Coordinates of C-alpha atoms and ligand atoms in Angstrom, one line a residue:
X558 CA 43.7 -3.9 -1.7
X559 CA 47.7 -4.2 -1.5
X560 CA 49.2 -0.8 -1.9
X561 CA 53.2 -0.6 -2.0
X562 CA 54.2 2.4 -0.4
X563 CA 57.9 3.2 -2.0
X564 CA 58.9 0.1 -1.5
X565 CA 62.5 -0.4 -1.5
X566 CA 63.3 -5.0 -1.6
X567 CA 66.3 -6.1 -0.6
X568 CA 68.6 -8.2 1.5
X569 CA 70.3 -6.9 4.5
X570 CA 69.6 -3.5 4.1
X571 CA 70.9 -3.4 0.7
X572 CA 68.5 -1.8 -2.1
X573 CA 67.4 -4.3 -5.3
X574 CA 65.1 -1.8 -6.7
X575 CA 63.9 1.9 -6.6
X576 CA 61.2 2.9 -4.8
X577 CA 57.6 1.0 -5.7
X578 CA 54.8 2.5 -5.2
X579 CA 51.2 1.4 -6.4
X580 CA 48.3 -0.8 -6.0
X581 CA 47.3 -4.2 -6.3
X582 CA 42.7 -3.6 -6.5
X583 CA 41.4 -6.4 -4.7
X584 CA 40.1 -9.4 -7.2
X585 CA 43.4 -7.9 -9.4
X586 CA 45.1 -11.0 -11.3
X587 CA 48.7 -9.6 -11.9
X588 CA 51.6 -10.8 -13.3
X589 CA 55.3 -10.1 -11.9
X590 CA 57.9 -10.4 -14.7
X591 CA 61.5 -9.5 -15.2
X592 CA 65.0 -10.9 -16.4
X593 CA 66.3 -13.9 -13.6
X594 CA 67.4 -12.0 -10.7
X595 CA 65.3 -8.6 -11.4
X596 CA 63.8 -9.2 -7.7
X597 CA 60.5 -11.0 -8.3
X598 CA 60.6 -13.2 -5.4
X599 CA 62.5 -11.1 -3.6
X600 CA 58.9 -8.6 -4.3
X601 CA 56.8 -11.3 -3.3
X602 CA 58.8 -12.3 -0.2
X603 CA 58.1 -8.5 0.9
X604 CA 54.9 -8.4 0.2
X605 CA 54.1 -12.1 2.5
X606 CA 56.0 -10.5 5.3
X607 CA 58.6 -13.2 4.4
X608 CA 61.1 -10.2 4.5
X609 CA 61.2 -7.3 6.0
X610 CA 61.1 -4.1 3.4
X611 CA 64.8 -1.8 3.1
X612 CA 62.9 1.1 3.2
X613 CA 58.7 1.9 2.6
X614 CA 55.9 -0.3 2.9
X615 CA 53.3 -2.8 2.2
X616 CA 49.8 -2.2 3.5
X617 CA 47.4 -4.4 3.5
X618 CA 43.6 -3.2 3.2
X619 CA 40.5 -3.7 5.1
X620 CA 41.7 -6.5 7.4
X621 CA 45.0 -7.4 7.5
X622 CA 47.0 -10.3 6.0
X623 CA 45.0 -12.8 5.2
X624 CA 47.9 -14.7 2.4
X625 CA 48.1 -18.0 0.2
X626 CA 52.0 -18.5 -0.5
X627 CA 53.6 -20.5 -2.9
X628 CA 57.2 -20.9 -3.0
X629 CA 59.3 -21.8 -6.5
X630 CA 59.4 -25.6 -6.2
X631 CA 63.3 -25.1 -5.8
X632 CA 62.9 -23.8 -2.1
X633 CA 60.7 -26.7 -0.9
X634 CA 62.0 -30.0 0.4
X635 CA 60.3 -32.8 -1.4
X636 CA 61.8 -36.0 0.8
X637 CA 59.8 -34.4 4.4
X638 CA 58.4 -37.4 5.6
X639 CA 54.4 -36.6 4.7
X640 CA 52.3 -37.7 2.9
X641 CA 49.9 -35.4 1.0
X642 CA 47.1 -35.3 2.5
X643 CA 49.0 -34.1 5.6
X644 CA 50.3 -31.6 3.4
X645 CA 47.0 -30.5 1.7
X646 CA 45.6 -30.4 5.4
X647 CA 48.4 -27.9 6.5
X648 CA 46.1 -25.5 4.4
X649 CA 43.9 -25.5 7.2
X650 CA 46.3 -24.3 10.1
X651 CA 45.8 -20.2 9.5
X652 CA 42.0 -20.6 10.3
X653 CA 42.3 -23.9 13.0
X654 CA 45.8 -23.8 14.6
X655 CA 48.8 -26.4 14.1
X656 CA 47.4 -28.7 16.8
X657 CA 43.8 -29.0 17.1
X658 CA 41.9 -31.6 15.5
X659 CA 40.4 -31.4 11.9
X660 CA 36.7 -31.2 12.2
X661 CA 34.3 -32.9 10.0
X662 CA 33.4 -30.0 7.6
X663 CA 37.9 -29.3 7.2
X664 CA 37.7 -32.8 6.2
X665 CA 35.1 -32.4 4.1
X666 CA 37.4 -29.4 2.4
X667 CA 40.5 -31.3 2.7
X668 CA 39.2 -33.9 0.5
X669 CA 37.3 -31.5 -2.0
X670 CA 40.3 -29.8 -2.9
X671 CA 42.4 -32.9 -3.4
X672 CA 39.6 -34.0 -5.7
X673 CA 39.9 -30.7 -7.3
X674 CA 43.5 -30.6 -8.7
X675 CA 42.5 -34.5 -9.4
X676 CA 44.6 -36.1 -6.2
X677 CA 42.3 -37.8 -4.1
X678 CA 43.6 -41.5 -5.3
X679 CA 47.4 -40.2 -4.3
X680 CA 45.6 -38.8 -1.0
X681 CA 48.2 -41.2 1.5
X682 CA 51.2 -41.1 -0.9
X683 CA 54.3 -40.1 0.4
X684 CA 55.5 -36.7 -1.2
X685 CA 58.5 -37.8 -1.7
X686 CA 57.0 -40.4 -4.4
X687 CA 55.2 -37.5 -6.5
X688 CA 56.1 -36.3 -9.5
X689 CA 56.2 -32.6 -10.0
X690 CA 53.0 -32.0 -11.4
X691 CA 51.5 -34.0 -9.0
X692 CA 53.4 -32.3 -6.1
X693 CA 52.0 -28.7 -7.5
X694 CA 48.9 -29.8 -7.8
X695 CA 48.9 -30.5 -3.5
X696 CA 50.5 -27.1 -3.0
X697 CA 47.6 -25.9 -5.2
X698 CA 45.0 -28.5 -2.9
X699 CA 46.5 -26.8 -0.1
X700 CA 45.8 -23.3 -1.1
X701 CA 42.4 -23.9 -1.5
X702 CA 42.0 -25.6 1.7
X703 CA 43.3 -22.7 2.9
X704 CA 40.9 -20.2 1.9
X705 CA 43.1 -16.9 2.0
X706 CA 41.7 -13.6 0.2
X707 CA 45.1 -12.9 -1.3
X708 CA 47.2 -15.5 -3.2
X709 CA 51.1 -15.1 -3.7
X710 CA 52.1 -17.5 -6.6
X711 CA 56.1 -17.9 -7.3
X712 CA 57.0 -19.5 -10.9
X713 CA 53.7 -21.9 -9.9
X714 CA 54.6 -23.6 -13.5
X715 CA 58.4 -23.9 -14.2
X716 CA 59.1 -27.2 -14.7
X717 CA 55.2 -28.4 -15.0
X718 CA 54.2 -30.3 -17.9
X719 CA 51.6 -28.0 -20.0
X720 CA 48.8 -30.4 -19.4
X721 CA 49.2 -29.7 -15.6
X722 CA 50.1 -26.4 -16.1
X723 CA 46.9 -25.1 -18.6
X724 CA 44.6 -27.6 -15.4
X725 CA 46.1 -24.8 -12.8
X726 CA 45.8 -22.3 -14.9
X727 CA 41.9 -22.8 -14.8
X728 CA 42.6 -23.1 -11.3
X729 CA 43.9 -19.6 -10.8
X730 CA 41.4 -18.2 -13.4
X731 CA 38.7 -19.7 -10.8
X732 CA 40.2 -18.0 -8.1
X733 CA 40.1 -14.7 -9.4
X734 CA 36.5 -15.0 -10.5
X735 CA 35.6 -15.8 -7.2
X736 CA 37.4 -12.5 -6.3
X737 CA 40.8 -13.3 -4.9
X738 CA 43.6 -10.7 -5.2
X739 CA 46.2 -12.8 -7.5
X740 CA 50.0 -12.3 -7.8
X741 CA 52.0 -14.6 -9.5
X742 CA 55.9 -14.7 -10.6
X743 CA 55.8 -16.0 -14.3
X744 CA 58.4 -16.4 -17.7
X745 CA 55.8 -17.4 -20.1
X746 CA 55.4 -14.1 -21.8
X747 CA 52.5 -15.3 -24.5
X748 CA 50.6 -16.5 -20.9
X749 CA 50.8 -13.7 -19.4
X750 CA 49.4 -11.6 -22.8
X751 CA 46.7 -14.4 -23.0
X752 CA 45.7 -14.5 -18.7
X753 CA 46.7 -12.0 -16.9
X754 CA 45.0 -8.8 -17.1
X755 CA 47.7 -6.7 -15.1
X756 CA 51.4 -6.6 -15.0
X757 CA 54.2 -5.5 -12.8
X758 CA 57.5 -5.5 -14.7
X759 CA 60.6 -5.5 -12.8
X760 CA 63.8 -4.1 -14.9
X761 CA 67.2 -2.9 -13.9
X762 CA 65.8 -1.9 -10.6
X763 CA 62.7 -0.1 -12.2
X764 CA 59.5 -1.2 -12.9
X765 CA 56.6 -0.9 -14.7
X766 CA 53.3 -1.6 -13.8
X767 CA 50.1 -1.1 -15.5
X768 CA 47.3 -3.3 -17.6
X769 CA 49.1 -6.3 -19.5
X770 CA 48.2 -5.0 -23.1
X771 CA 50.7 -1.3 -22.2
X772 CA 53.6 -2.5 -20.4
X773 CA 54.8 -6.1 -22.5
X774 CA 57.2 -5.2 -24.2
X775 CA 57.4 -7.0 -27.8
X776 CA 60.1 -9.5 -26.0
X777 CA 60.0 -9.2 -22.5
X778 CA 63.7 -10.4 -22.6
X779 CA 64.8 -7.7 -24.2
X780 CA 65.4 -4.3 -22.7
X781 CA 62.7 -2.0 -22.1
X782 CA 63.6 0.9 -24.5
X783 CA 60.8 -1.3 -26.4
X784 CA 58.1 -0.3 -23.2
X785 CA 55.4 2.1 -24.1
X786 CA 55.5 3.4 -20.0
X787 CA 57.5 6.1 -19.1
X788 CA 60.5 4.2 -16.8
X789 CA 60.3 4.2 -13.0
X790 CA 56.5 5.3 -13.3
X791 CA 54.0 3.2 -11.9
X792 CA 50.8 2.9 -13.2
X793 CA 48.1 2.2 -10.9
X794 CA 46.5 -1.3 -11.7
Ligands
ATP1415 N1 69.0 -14.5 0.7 C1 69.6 -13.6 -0.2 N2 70.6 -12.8 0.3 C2 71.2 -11.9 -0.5 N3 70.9 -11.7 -1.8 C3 69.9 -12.5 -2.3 C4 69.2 -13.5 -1.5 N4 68.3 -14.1 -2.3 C5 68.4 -13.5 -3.5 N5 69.4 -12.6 -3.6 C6 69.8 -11.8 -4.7 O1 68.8 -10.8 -5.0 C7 68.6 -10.6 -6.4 C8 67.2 -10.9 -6.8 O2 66.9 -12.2 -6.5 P1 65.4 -12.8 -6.8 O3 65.4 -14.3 -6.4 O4 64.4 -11.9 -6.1 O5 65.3 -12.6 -8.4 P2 64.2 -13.2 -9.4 O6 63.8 -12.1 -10.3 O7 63.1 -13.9 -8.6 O8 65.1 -14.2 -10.2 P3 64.7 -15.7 -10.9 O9 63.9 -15.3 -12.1 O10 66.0 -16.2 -11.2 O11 63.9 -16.5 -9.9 C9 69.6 -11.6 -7.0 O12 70.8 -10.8 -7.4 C10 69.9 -12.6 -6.0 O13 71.2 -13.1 -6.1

């Protein structure tokens, strides 16, 4: 379980939002929505330990942080010289450590997961030669190589084609059936109705936060006096 703890995102000491406060259950598959510069990755950032909180907290419960993160393609360099199996194997650092050797069974994973998000034939391609779909689908090899109990997805599909896109869908459906706690960043409102059972909607530096079907509002772009929820109130997912 993730519980925010009036948690206050921001950069430099400077507030985005009001206080969050709230739970993520574990095996939870939630949404994060909002207008472009609401704070969604600036949330998600907080809640990796990527930044460190204005005010409040993020707790992390029974064992610590144990986290999957996946940046917005825009914040990843694409021309590193690797190739992606090197990449995918990166996955396995957390549990092994950056410089020991990959043991038999890692491999064994390694190449499972690239034959999961269909890479295994682009296994010694240079990144840089990828396409986008085919460089999501590593960062999504490399997630399941590495294991973690709680995933942290940022716009996983802007700019994917929907044939890749609905493939990692049914990736991240499989994930939470096996029980993972799943936060992802998303636009696609009629997704979100259709896949995710929880949302957390950021808005003019509220939120709402509550099962999928009682927060959307009729057009999430529009403003909330359309939301059901009562504003600033956080409903416990
Ligand atoms: N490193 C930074 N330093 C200061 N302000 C930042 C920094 N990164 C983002 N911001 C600001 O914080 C606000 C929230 O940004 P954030 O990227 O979290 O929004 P978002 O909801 O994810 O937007 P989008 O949908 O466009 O990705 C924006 O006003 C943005 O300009």
């Amino acid at each position: 379980m993730i519980t925010l703890e009036k948690l206050v995102t921001g950069y430099r000491g400077e507030a985005l939002s009001q206080p969050i406060s709230g739970q993520f259950r574990r095996g939870s598959l939630t949404a994060i929505m909002g207008v472009n510069g609401a704070g969604k990755s600036t949330l998600l950032k907080t809640i990796a330990g990527l930044l460190p909180p204005v005010s409040g907290a993020v707790r992390f419960e029974p064992d610590g942080r144990q986290i999957a993160w996946l940046p917005q393609q825009s914040e990843i360099d694409h021309h590193f010289p690797l190739r992606v199996i090197e990449v995918v194997a990166m996955g396995s650092w957390p549990a092994n450590g950056m410089l020991r050797g990959i043991g038999r069974s890692m491999h064994e994973r390694i190449e499972a997961a690239l034959e999961q998000v269909g890479l295994l034939d682009l296994a010694g391609r240079a990144i840089s030669q990828l396409s986008g779909g085919q460089f999501q689908r590593m960062l999504f090899a490399r997630m399941l190589v590495q294991d973690a109990s709680v995933i942290l997805l940022d716009e996983p599909f802007t700019g994917i084609d929907s044939q890749t896109s609905t493939f990692l869908l049914r990736v991240i459906e499989r994930l939470h059936a096996e029980g993972k706690t799943i936060l992802t960043v998303l636009h696609n409102q009629h997704m979100v109705e259709r896949h995710f059972p929880q949302l957390l909607y950021l808005h003019d530096g509220h939120y709402h936060w509550g099962k999928t079907a009682d927060i959307m509002p009729e057009n999430a772009e529009r403003p909330l006096s359309l939301v059901r929820c009562a504003v600033g109130q956080g409903v416990r997912s």
